[in-house]
Coordinates of C-alpha atoms and ligand atoms in Angstrom, one line a residue:
M8 CA 36.0 -12.1 18.4
S9 CA 33.5 -14.4 19.9
T10 CA 30.2 -13.0 20.9
S11 CA 29.1 -16.0 22.8
T12 CA 27.1 -15.3 25.9
I13 CA 26.4 -18.6 27.3
D14 CA 28.7 -21.3 28.4
P15 CA 27.9 -24.6 26.7
Q16 CA 28.9 -26.5 30.0
N17 CA 26.4 -24.5 31.8
I18 CA 23.7 -25.4 29.2
A19 CA 24.5 -29.2 29.7
S20 CA 24.3 -28.8 33.5
I21 CA 20.8 -27.0 33.2
V22 CA 19.6 -29.7 30.9
R23 CA 20.6 -32.4 33.3
Q24 CA 18.9 -30.6 36.1
V25 CA 15.7 -30.0 34.3
I26 CA 15.7 -33.6 33.2
A27 CA 16.2 -34.8 36.6
E28 CA 13.5 -32.6 38.0
I29 CA 10.8 -33.7 35.5
G30 CA 12.0 -37.4 35.1
Q31 CA 11.1 -37.5 31.4
P32 CA 13.0 -38.9 28.5
S33 CA 14.5 -36.5 26.0
A34 CA 12.1 -35.3 23.4
A35 CA 15.0 -35.5 20.8
A36 CA 15.0 -39.3 21.6
A37 CA 11.4 -39.6 20.4
A38 CA 10.3 -40.6 17.0
P39 CA 10.8 -37.7 14.4
V40 CA 7.9 -35.4 14.2
A41 CA 6.8 -34.7 10.6
G42 CA 3.0 -35.4 11.2
P43 CA 0.5 -34.2 8.9
V44 CA -1.6 -30.9 9.6
A45 CA -4.7 -31.9 11.7
S46 CA -8.2 -31.3 10.5
G47 CA -11.3 -32.8 12.2
S48 CA -10.1 -34.3 15.4
L49 CA -8.3 -31.6 17.5
A50 CA -6.5 -33.9 20.1
G51 CA -3.4 -35.5 18.8
A52 CA -2.6 -32.6 16.4
N53 CA 0.3 -31.5 18.4
G54 CA -0.7 -27.8 17.9
V55 CA -0.3 -27.7 14.1
F56 CA -3.6 -26.7 12.3
S57 CA -4.8 -25.6 8.8
S58 CA -7.1 -22.9 9.9
V59 CA -7.3 -20.3 12.5
D60 CA -10.8 -21.5 13.6
E61 CA -9.5 -25.0 14.3
A62 CA -6.5 -23.8 16.1
V63 CA -8.5 -21.4 18.3
R64 CA -11.0 -24.3 19.1
A65 CA -8.1 -26.6 20.1
A66 CA -6.5 -23.8 22.2
T67 CA -9.8 -23.1 24.0
D68 CA -10.2 -26.8 24.8
A69 CA -6.5 -26.9 26.1
F70 CA -7.1 -23.8 28.2
E71 CA -10.0 -25.5 30.0
Q72 CA -7.8 -28.5 30.6
L73 CA -4.8 -26.3 31.8
E74 CA -7.2 -24.6 34.3
R75 CA -7.8 -27.9 35.9
L76 CA -4.1 -28.7 36.2
G77 CA -3.4 -25.6 38.3
V78 CA -0.2 -23.9 38.6
D79 CA 1.8 -27.0 39.0
G80 CA 0.6 -28.2 35.6
R81 CA 1.7 -24.9 34.1
K82 CA 5.1 -25.2 35.7
R83 CA 5.6 -28.9 34.4
A84 CA 4.3 -27.8 30.8
I85 CA 6.9 -24.9 30.8
S86 CA 9.7 -27.2 31.9
H87 CA 9.3 -29.2 28.7
I88 CA 9.4 -26.2 26.6
R89 CA 12.6 -25.0 28.4
R90 CA 14.2 -28.5 28.1
I91 CA 13.4 -29.0 24.5
A92 CA 14.7 -25.4 23.7
I93 CA 18.0 -26.3 25.4
E94 CA 18.4 -30.0 24.4
D95 CA 17.3 -29.5 20.7
A96 CA 18.8 -26.1 20.2
E97 CA 21.5 -27.3 17.8
E98 CA 19.0 -29.2 15.6
L99 CA 16.2 -26.6 15.7
G100 CA 18.7 -23.8 15.4
R101 CA 20.1 -25.4 12.1
M102 CA 16.4 -25.8 10.8
E103 CA 15.7 -22.2 11.5
F104 CA 18.9 -21.1 9.8
A105 CA 18.3 -23.3 6.7
E106 CA 14.8 -22.1 6.4
T107 CA 15.1 -18.5 7.0
K108 CA 18.6 -18.0 5.5
I109 CA 19.3 -15.0 7.6
G110 CA 21.3 -14.4 10.7
R111 CA 24.1 -16.6 12.1
L112 CA 24.0 -20.3 12.9
D113 CA 25.7 -20.1 16.2
H114 CA 23.4 -17.3 17.4
K115 CA 20.2 -19.2 16.2
I116 CA 21.4 -22.0 18.4
E117 CA 22.3 -19.8 21.4
K118 CA 19.0 -18.0 21.4
L119 CA 17.2 -21.2 22.0
G120 CA 19.5 -22.2 24.7
V121 CA 19.4 -19.0 26.6
L122 CA 15.5 -18.8 26.5
G123 CA 15.4 -22.2 28.1
E124 CA 17.4 -20.7 31.0
K125 CA 16.4 -17.0 31.2
V126 CA 12.7 -16.6 30.6
P127 CA 10.7 -16.2 33.8
G128 CA 8.0 -18.7 34.8
V129 CA 5.2 -19.1 37.4
E130 CA 7.5 -17.6 40.2
F131 CA 6.6 -14.2 38.7
L132 CA 2.9 -14.5 39.7
Q133 CA 3.1 -13.2 43.3
S134 CA -0.2 -12.3 44.8
Q135 CA -0.7 -9.0 46.7
V136 CA -2.3 -9.0 50.0
Y137 CA -4.0 -5.9 51.8
S138 CA -5.1 -6.6 55.3
G139 CA -6.5 -3.9 57.7
D140 CA -9.4 -3.1 60.0
H141 CA -11.9 -4.1 57.4
G142 CA -10.5 -7.5 56.6
L143 CA -8.6 -8.7 53.8
A144 CA -8.2 -8.2 50.1
V145 CA -6.1 -10.6 47.8
I146 CA -5.0 -9.5 44.3
E147 CA -4.4 -12.5 42.1
H148 CA -3.2 -12.6 38.5
A149 CA -5.6 -14.5 36.3
P150 CA -5.3 -15.6 32.7
F151 CA -6.9 -14.1 29.8
G152 CA -7.6 -17.4 27.9
V153 CA -6.6 -17.9 24.4
I154 CA -4.0 -15.4 23.2
G155 CA -3.4 -14.7 19.4
A156 CA 0.4 -14.2 18.7
I157 CA 2.1 -12.9 15.6
T158 CA 5.7 -13.7 15.4
P159 CA 8.7 -12.4 13.2
V160 CA 11.1 -14.2 10.8
T161 CA 14.1 -12.8 12.6
H162 CA 13.6 -15.3 15.6
S163 CA 10.8 -17.5 14.5
L164 CA 10.9 -20.3 17.1
P165 CA 12.8 -18.4 20.0
T166 CA 9.9 -15.9 20.0
I167 CA 7.2 -18.6 20.0
A168 CA 9.0 -20.5 22.7
C169 CA 9.4 -17.3 24.8
N170 CA 5.9 -16.3 24.4
A171 CA 4.6 -19.9 25.1
V172 CA 6.6 -19.9 28.4
N173 CA 5.3 -16.5 29.5
M174 CA 1.8 -17.1 28.4
I175 CA 1.4 -20.5 29.8
A176 CA 2.9 -19.5 33.1
G177 CA 0.1 -17.0 33.3
G178 CA -2.4 -19.8 32.6
N179 CA -3.2 -19.0 29.0
T180 CA -2.9 -21.0 25.8
V181 CA -1.8 -19.4 22.5
V182 CA -2.5 -19.5 18.7
V183 CA 0.5 -18.4 16.6
N184 CA 0.4 -17.0 13.1
P185 CA 4.1 -17.3 12.4
H186 CA 6.1 -15.4 9.8
P187 CA 5.5 -17.5 6.5
S188 CA 9.4 -17.5 5.9
G189 CA 9.8 -19.3 9.3
R190 CA 6.8 -21.4 9.5
Q191 CA 8.4 -24.9 9.2
V192 CA 10.7 -24.5 12.1
A193 CA 7.9 -22.9 14.0
A194 CA 5.6 -26.0 13.3
E195 CA 8.4 -28.4 14.2
G196 CA 9.1 -26.6 17.5
V197 CA 5.4 -26.4 18.4
R198 CA 4.9 -30.2 17.5
R199 CA 7.8 -31.1 19.9
F200 CA 6.7 -28.9 22.8
N201 CA 3.0 -30.4 22.5
Q202 CA 4.2 -33.9 22.1
A203 CA 6.3 -33.7 25.2
I204 CA 3.6 -31.9 27.2
Y205 CA 0.9 -34.4 26.2
R206 CA 3.1 -37.4 27.1
D207 CA 3.6 -35.9 30.6
L208 CA 0.3 -34.2 31.2
G209 CA -2.2 -35.7 28.9
V210 CA -3.1 -32.2 27.4
D211 CA -2.5 -31.3 23.7
N212 CA -2.5 -28.1 22.0
L213 CA -1.5 -25.6 24.7
I214 CA 0.5 -23.9 21.8
T215 CA -1.3 -24.0 18.5
L216 CA -0.1 -22.7 15.1
V217 CA -1.5 -21.9 11.7
A218 CA 0.6 -24.1 9.4
E219 CA 0.2 -21.9 6.2
P220 CA 0.1 -18.4 7.7
T221 CA -1.0 -15.5 5.6
L222 CA -1.9 -11.7 6.1
E223 CA -5.5 -12.9 5.9
S224 CA -5.1 -15.7 8.6
A225 CA -3.3 -13.0 10.8
S226 CA -6.3 -10.7 10.5
E227 CA -8.7 -13.6 11.0
L228 CA -6.9 -14.3 14.3
F229 CA -7.1 -10.5 15.3
G230 CA -10.9 -10.6 14.9
H231 CA -11.6 -14.2 16.2
R232 CA -14.1 -14.1 19.1
G233 CA -12.2 -16.9 20.9
V234 CA -9.1 -14.8 21.1
K235 CA -9.1 -12.7 24.3
L236 CA -5.8 -10.8 23.8
I237 CA -3.4 -10.2 20.9
C238 CA 0.4 -10.2 21.2
V239 CA 2.3 -9.0 18.1
T240 CA 6.1 -9.0 17.6
G241 CA 7.1 -7.4 14.4
G242 CA 7.8 -4.5 12.3
P243 CA 5.9 -1.2 11.6
A244 CA 3.0 -2.6 9.5
V245 CA 1.9 -5.3 11.9
A246 CA 2.4 -3.0 14.8
R247 CA 0.0 -0.5 13.2
A248 CA -2.5 -3.2 12.5
A249 CA -2.3 -4.4 16.1
L250 CA -2.7 -1.0 17.6
Q251 CA -5.9 -0.4 15.3
S252 CA -7.4 -3.7 16.6
T253 CA -10.5 -3.6 18.6
K254 CA -9.0 -6.1 21.0
R255 CA -6.4 -5.2 23.7
A256 CA -3.1 -5.8 22.1
I257 CA 0.5 -6.1 23.5
V258 CA 2.7 -4.7 20.7
A259 CA 6.3 -5.5 20.4
G260 CA 7.1 -3.1 17.6
P261 CA 10.2 -2.0 15.6
G262 CA 13.4 -0.3 16.8
N263 CA 16.2 1.6 15.4
P264 CA 18.5 1.8 18.4
P265 CA 21.1 4.5 18.3
V266 CA 24.5 4.6 20.2
V267 CA 26.2 7.7 21.6
V268 CA 29.9 7.7 22.4
D269 CA 31.1 10.8 24.3
E270 CA 34.8 12.0 25.2
T271 CA 34.6 10.4 28.6
A272 CA 34.0 6.9 27.4
D273 CA 36.4 3.9 27.5
L274 CA 36.7 3.5 23.8
D275 CA 38.0 0.0 23.6
R276 CA 35.1 -1.3 25.9
A277 CA 32.7 0.8 23.7
A278 CA 34.1 -0.8 20.6
R279 CA 33.9 -4.3 21.8
S280 CA 30.4 -3.8 23.1
I281 CA 29.2 -2.2 19.9
I282 CA 30.5 -5.2 17.8
Q283 CA 29.1 -7.7 20.2
G284 CA 25.6 -6.2 20.1
A285 CA 25.4 -5.1 16.4
A286 CA 27.1 -8.4 15.1
Y287 CA 24.7 -10.6 17.0
D288 CA 22.8 -12.8 14.7
N289 CA 24.0 -10.4 12.0
N290 CA 22.1 -7.4 13.6
L291 CA 18.6 -9.0 13.2
L292 CA 17.8 -8.1 16.8
C293 CA 15.3 -5.2 17.4
I294 CA 17.6 -4.0 20.2
G295 CA 20.9 -4.3 18.1
E296 CA 23.0 -1.2 17.6
K297 CA 22.0 0.4 14.2
Q298 CA 23.8 3.7 14.1
V299 CA 26.5 5.5 16.2
F300 CA 27.1 9.1 17.0
V301 CA 30.5 10.0 18.2
V302 CA 31.8 13.2 19.7
A303 CA 34.3 14.8 17.2
S304 CA 37.1 14.9 19.8
V305 CA 37.3 11.3 20.0
F306 CA 35.9 10.3 16.6
D307 CA 39.1 9.1 15.0
A308 CA 40.3 7.3 18.2
M309 CA 37.0 5.5 18.3
M310 CA 37.2 4.5 14.6
A311 CA 40.8 3.0 15.5
A312 CA 39.2 1.3 18.6
M313 CA 36.7 -0.3 16.3
E314 CA 39.4 -1.7 14.1
R315 CA 41.4 -2.9 17.0
A316 CA 38.2 -4.8 18.2
G317 CA 38.1 -6.7 14.9
G318 CA 35.6 -4.6 12.7
L319 CA 36.4 -3.7 9.1
R320 CA 36.4 0.0 8.3
L321 CA 35.1 0.8 4.8
T322 CA 36.4 3.9 2.9
A323 CA 33.9 6.6 1.7
S324 CA 33.6 5.2 -1.7
Q325 CA 33.1 1.7 -0.2
V326 CA 30.2 3.0 2.1
D327 CA 28.6 4.6 -1.0
A328 CA 28.8 1.5 -3.0
L329 CA 27.4 -0.5 -0.1
T330 CA 24.6 2.0 0.5
K331 CA 23.5 1.8 -3.2
R332 CA 23.3 -2.0 -2.9
A333 CA 21.9 -2.4 0.5
I334 CA 19.2 0.3 0.9
V335 CA 16.3 0.6 -1.5
M336 CA 13.2 2.8 -1.6
A337 CA 9.6 1.3 -0.9
G338 CA 6.1 2.8 -0.7
E339 CA 4.6 5.4 -2.8
G340 CA 4.4 9.2 -2.8
E341 CA 4.8 10.8 0.7
H342 CA 5.0 7.2 2.1
R343 CA 8.1 6.5 0.1
H344 CA 10.9 5.6 2.6
P345 CA 14.3 3.6 2.6
V346 CA 14.3 0.0 3.6
P347 CA 16.9 -2.8 3.7
C348 CA 17.4 -4.8 0.4
K349 CA 16.1 -8.3 1.0
D350 CA 19.1 -10.2 -0.4
L351 CA 21.5 -8.5 2.2
L352 CA 19.2 -8.4 5.1
G353 CA 20.7 -10.6 8.0
K354 CA 23.8 -11.7 5.8
D355 CA 27.3 -12.1 7.0
A356 CA 29.7 -9.1 7.3
A357 CA 32.0 -10.7 4.8
L358 CA 29.2 -10.5 2.1
L359 CA 28.6 -6.9 2.9
A360 CA 32.3 -6.1 2.7
K361 CA 32.3 -7.8 -0.7
A362 CA 29.2 -5.7 -1.8
A363 CA 31.2 -2.7 -0.9
G364 CA 34.1 -3.8 -2.9
A365 CA 36.3 -4.7 0.0
T366 CA 37.9 -8.1 0.8
A367 CA 37.3 -9.8 4.1
D368 CA 37.8 -12.9 6.1
E369 CA 34.8 -15.3 6.4
R370 CA 34.8 -14.8 10.1
L371 CA 34.4 -11.0 10.0
E372 CA 31.6 -10.0 12.3
L373 CA 31.0 -6.2 11.5
V374 CA 31.7 -3.7 8.8
F375 CA 31.5 0.0 9.7
G376 CA 32.3 3.4 8.1
E377 CA 32.0 7.2 8.6
T378 CA 28.7 8.6 7.0
D379 CA 27.0 11.9 7.2
L380 CA 23.7 12.3 8.8
D381 CA 21.7 12.0 5.5
N382 CA 23.1 8.6 4.6
P383 CA 20.0 6.2 4.5
F384 CA 21.7 3.7 6.8
V385 CA 21.0 6.2 9.7
P386 CA 17.3 6.3 9.7
T387 CA 17.0 2.8 8.4
E388 CA 16.6 -0.3 10.5
Q389 CA 19.0 -2.0 8.3
M390 CA 19.1 -5.5 10.1
M391 CA 22.6 -6.2 8.8
P392 CA 26.1 -6.0 10.3
F393 CA 27.0 -2.6 8.9
L394 CA 27.1 0.3 11.2
P395 CA 27.2 4.1 10.1
F396 CA 29.2 6.2 12.3
V397 CA 28.4 9.9 12.5
R398 CA 30.7 12.7 13.7
C399 CA 29.1 15.2 16.1
R400 CA 30.5 18.5 17.4
T401 CA 29.3 18.0 21.0
V402 CA 27.6 15.2 23.0
D403 CA 24.3 17.3 23.1
E404 CA 24.3 17.2 19.3
A405 CA 25.1 13.6 19.4
I406 CA 22.0 12.9 21.8
E407 CA 19.8 15.2 19.7
R408 CA 20.8 13.1 16.5
A409 CA 20.3 9.8 18.3
H410 CA 16.8 11.0 19.3
E411 CA 15.9 11.9 15.8
S412 CA 17.1 8.6 14.4
E413 CA 15.1 6.5 16.7
H414 CA 11.9 7.9 15.3
G415 CA 10.1 8.0 18.5
F416 CA 9.8 4.3 18.8
R417 CA 11.0 4.4 22.3
H418 CA 12.6 0.9 21.9
T419 CA 16.3 0.8 22.8
A420 CA 19.2 3.4 23.1
I421 CA 22.8 2.7 24.2
I422 CA 25.4 5.2 25.5
H423 CA 29.1 4.9 26.3
S424 CA 30.2 7.6 28.8
T425 CA 31.3 7.9 32.3
N426 CA 29.5 11.1 32.9
V427 CA 26.2 10.4 34.7
R428 CA 24.6 13.6 33.9
T429 CA 25.2 12.9 30.1
M430 CA 23.6 9.6 30.7
T431 CA 20.7 11.0 32.5
R432 CA 20.1 13.6 29.8
M433 CA 20.2 11.1 27.0
G434 CA 17.8 8.7 29.0
R435 CA 15.3 11.4 29.6
L436 CA 15.3 12.7 26.0
L437 CA 15.0 9.4 24.2
D438 CA 12.6 7.7 26.8
T439 CA 13.4 4.3 25.5
T440 CA 12.1 1.0 27.0
L441 CA 15.8 -0.2 27.2
F442 CA 18.5 2.1 27.9
V443 CA 22.0 0.4 28.1
K444 CA 25.0 2.1 29.5
N445 CA 28.6 1.0 28.9
G446 CA 27.6 -2.5 27.5
P447 CA 26.4 -4.2 24.5
S448 CA 22.7 -4.0 23.7
V449 CA 22.1 -7.6 24.5
A450 CA 22.9 -6.8 28.1
G451 CA 19.6 -5.1 28.2
L452 CA 17.9 -8.4 27.9
G453 CA 19.9 -10.0 30.7
L454 CA 22.7 -11.4 28.5
G455 CA 25.8 -10.1 30.1
G456 CA 23.6 -7.7 32.1
E457 CA 21.1 -8.1 34.9
G458 CA 17.5 -9.1 34.5
Y459 CA 15.3 -11.6 32.6
L460 CA 15.0 -12.4 29.0
S461 CA 12.1 -12.2 26.4
F462 CA 12.2 -11.8 22.7
S463 CA 9.1 -9.6 22.8
I464 CA 9.7 -6.1 24.1
A465 CA 6.4 -4.3 24.2
T466 CA 7.3 -0.7 23.2
P467 CA 4.3 1.4 22.0
T468 CA 1.8 -0.3 24.4
G469 CA 4.3 0.0 27.3
E470 CA 4.6 -3.5 28.8
G471 CA 8.3 -3.5 28.3
V472 CA 10.3 -6.8 28.3
T473 CA 7.4 -9.2 28.4
T474 CA 6.9 -11.5 31.5
P475 CA 4.1 -14.0 32.7
L476 CA 2.5 -11.0 34.4
T477 CA 2.1 -9.3 30.9
F478 CA -0.4 -11.9 30.1
T479 CA -2.5 -11.8 33.1
R480 CA -5.6 -10.0 34.4
Q481 CA -5.7 -8.6 38.0
R482 CA -8.5 -10.0 40.1
R483 CA -9.3 -8.8 43.6
C484 CA -10.9 -10.9 46.2
T485 CA -12.3 -9.0 49.2
L486 CA -13.3 -10.5 52.5
V487 CA -15.1 -7.9 54.8
D488 CA -14.1 -7.9 58.5
D489 CA -13.0 -11.6 58.8
L490 CA -9.9 -13.7 58.6
R491 CA -7.7 -10.9 60.1
I492 CA -6.0 -12.1 63.2
L493 CA -4.8 -8.8 64.5
G494 CA -7.0 -6.7 66.8
S495 CA -9.1 -7.3 70.0
P496 CA -10.9 -10.6 70.5
D497 CA -13.8 -8.5 71.7
A498 CA -14.0 -7.1 68.2
V499 CA -15.3 -10.5 66.8
A500 CA -19.0 -10.9 67.4
Ligands
LIG6 P1 7.5 -8.2 9.9 O1 6.8 -6.9 10.4 O2 7.8 -8.2 8.3 O3 6.6 -9.4 10.1 C1 6.3 -9.7 11.4 C2 5.1 -10.5 11.6 O4 3.9 -9.7 11.1 C3 5.0 -11.7 10.5 O5 4.4 -13.0 11.1 C4 4.2 -11.2 9.3 O6 3.7 -12.1 8.6 C5 3.2 -10.3 10.1 N1 2.6 -9.1 9.4 C6 3.4 -8.2 8.7 N2 2.4 -7.3 8.2 C7 1.3 -7.5 8.8 C8 -0.1 -7.0 8.6 N3 -0.2 -5.8 8.0 N4 -1.1 -7.6 9.3 C9 -0.9 -8.6 10.0 N5 0.2 -9.3 10.1 C10 1.4 -8.8 9.5 O7 8.8 -8.2 10.6 P2 10.1 -9.3 10.5 O8 10.8 -8.9 9.4 O9 9.5 -10.7 10.7 O10 10.8 -8.9 11.9 C11 11.6 -7.8 12.0 C12 10.9 -6.5 12.5 O11 10.3 -6.9 13.9 C13 11.8 -5.5 12.9 O12 11.2 -4.3 12.6 C14 12.0 -5.5 14.4 O13 12.4 -4.3 15.1 C15 10.6 -6.0 14.9 N6 11.0 -6.9 16.1 C16 10.5 -6.4 17.3 C17 10.7 -7.0 18.5 C18 10.3 -6.5 19.8 O14 10.3 -7.2 20.9 N7 10.0 -5.2 20.0 C19 11.3 -8.3 18.5 C20 11.6 -8.9 17.2 C21 11.5 -8.1 16.1

C-alpha cells in the first residue's frame, strides 16, 4: 500500500509557479555548496558557523537587515526556502536518509516537498484593530529577534526549514543547534537557503547553524544574551532542559500517541489509516500511532482488517522475540525505563519481522501483534513500525488505557469510532494537542486532513502546531481620540 500524500505533478506545478513568481534560477543549478565553515568574516558564510557566538552575531546582523527589507523581504526570503525544499527534495532527502540511516527514503523526500507547500507564511500576521469613541488601537505582531532552535534527528532538515519559514515570516532570524547525527544535511540545506536568499536580497545568514553541535553548544545557545527566544523540538531530556531555561521557550516535546478502536468503527478504514500513520517514515513522527486499544467484541475482526490492509501479524512468540530485541532499559534506579534499541529505531518493517523470526517482503510497511498491557512497547515511544494491539473489555477501558499510555504529554491521540459521545469522552480525558478521528495521524498536520503543517508541535508550552504567530510578540499602538471617522463632525475640535 502506498502512503503517499502528495501528488508529484502537483509539486512540479507548485515549483513552476514559485519560480515564475520570484523569477530566480534554480538553486539546484547553482555550483555545489560544500564550502568551509566560516570564522572571522560573517557575511558569505551562508549560515554555517563553528561557534554559537559567531552564529548569534551573524544572525543578529541579519535580523537588522531583515527589518529594513520589510514584510515583502520576508516573503521573498521564505519563497526561496519553499522552492529549494520542493526542487531539491529528492537530493536533500537522499542526503538525510544516507546520513541519519533511519526512516524511509520516499518519506524523507516527501516531507521536504510538502513543507514547501503547506507551512504558512506572512499571511498569518493579521493585525487586529479596535476603534471606538476614544480613537484607535492597533495590535501588531512584532518579531522577537534572534531565536535559538534545537532540532531532532527524526526530521533534521524538514524541521529546520519549517522553523525557518515560520520564524522569518514573523520577522526573526534563527540559530540552529541541529542533532549531531543529522548535522551534515542540516548544514547543506542551510547553505542552499542562505545562498539563494543572498543572491536575491543581498542578506546572508537569516538561518545560521552550529556546524559541530554538542550538548554544550545547545546549552550555550540557551544561555546566550543575543538569543531572545528558544524553540526546542525533541525528546524528554531536551524538553525538560528547555522548560528549566530562564528564557521563554517554545517546547515541541515527545509523544506516545495511542489509538482507540471501538465497536462502531469502520474497521477497514481504521486499519488503512493506522498503517498509513504508523508506517510513515517508519514511525519516526512524534504524532505517529504507537499503540492500539481495541474493544474485545471487534478485536479479532480488527486484526483481520489489519492483515487485509497489508500489515504482518506476529504470533505471541514472535512478539516476545521482537520485544527482547527492540526494547532495552536505560537510566538508573527509580529512573530506569524502557527505550527503543538504537539499531532497530526507524528501521524497515521487514527488518523488524526478521528480528521477530518471521519472513516478510521488503515492501512490508508495518508489523503488528497482540500484547498485554505490560508489554514495554505500550508505554515506550518505539519509533519503529511495530504496533502492539491491546484487547480491552469496553471502550471506557480502552480510553482509560490510552490515557495512561500517553503519559500526560498531551501530544496526539487518535480514535476510530462513529459514536460522537465516545469521541468527546476520549477528547476530554486525554486533552491532547492533536486529536484525530477516523483518519491517519498525519491528517492532524493537514496531510489528508484540513489545516496547515509544521514539524514542531508545541505541547507542554501550549502553542500547538507552530505558525509565524508563535514567533511574534504582540505590540499595541493606541491613538487617543483621533483618526476615527465615525461620529459627529462637531466632536472634532
Ligand atoms: P532527542 O531528544 O534525542 O534530540 C533532540 C535534540 O535535542 C537534538 O538536537 C539533541 O542533540 C538535543 N538534546 C538532547 N538532549 C539535550 C539536552 N539535555 N540539552 C540540550 N539539548 C539536548 O530527540 P530525537 O531522537 O532527535 O527526536 C525524537 C524525539 O523528538 C521524540 O521523542 C519525538 O516525539 C520528539 N519530537 C517531537 C516533535 C514535536 O513537534 N512535538 C517533533 C519531532 C520530534
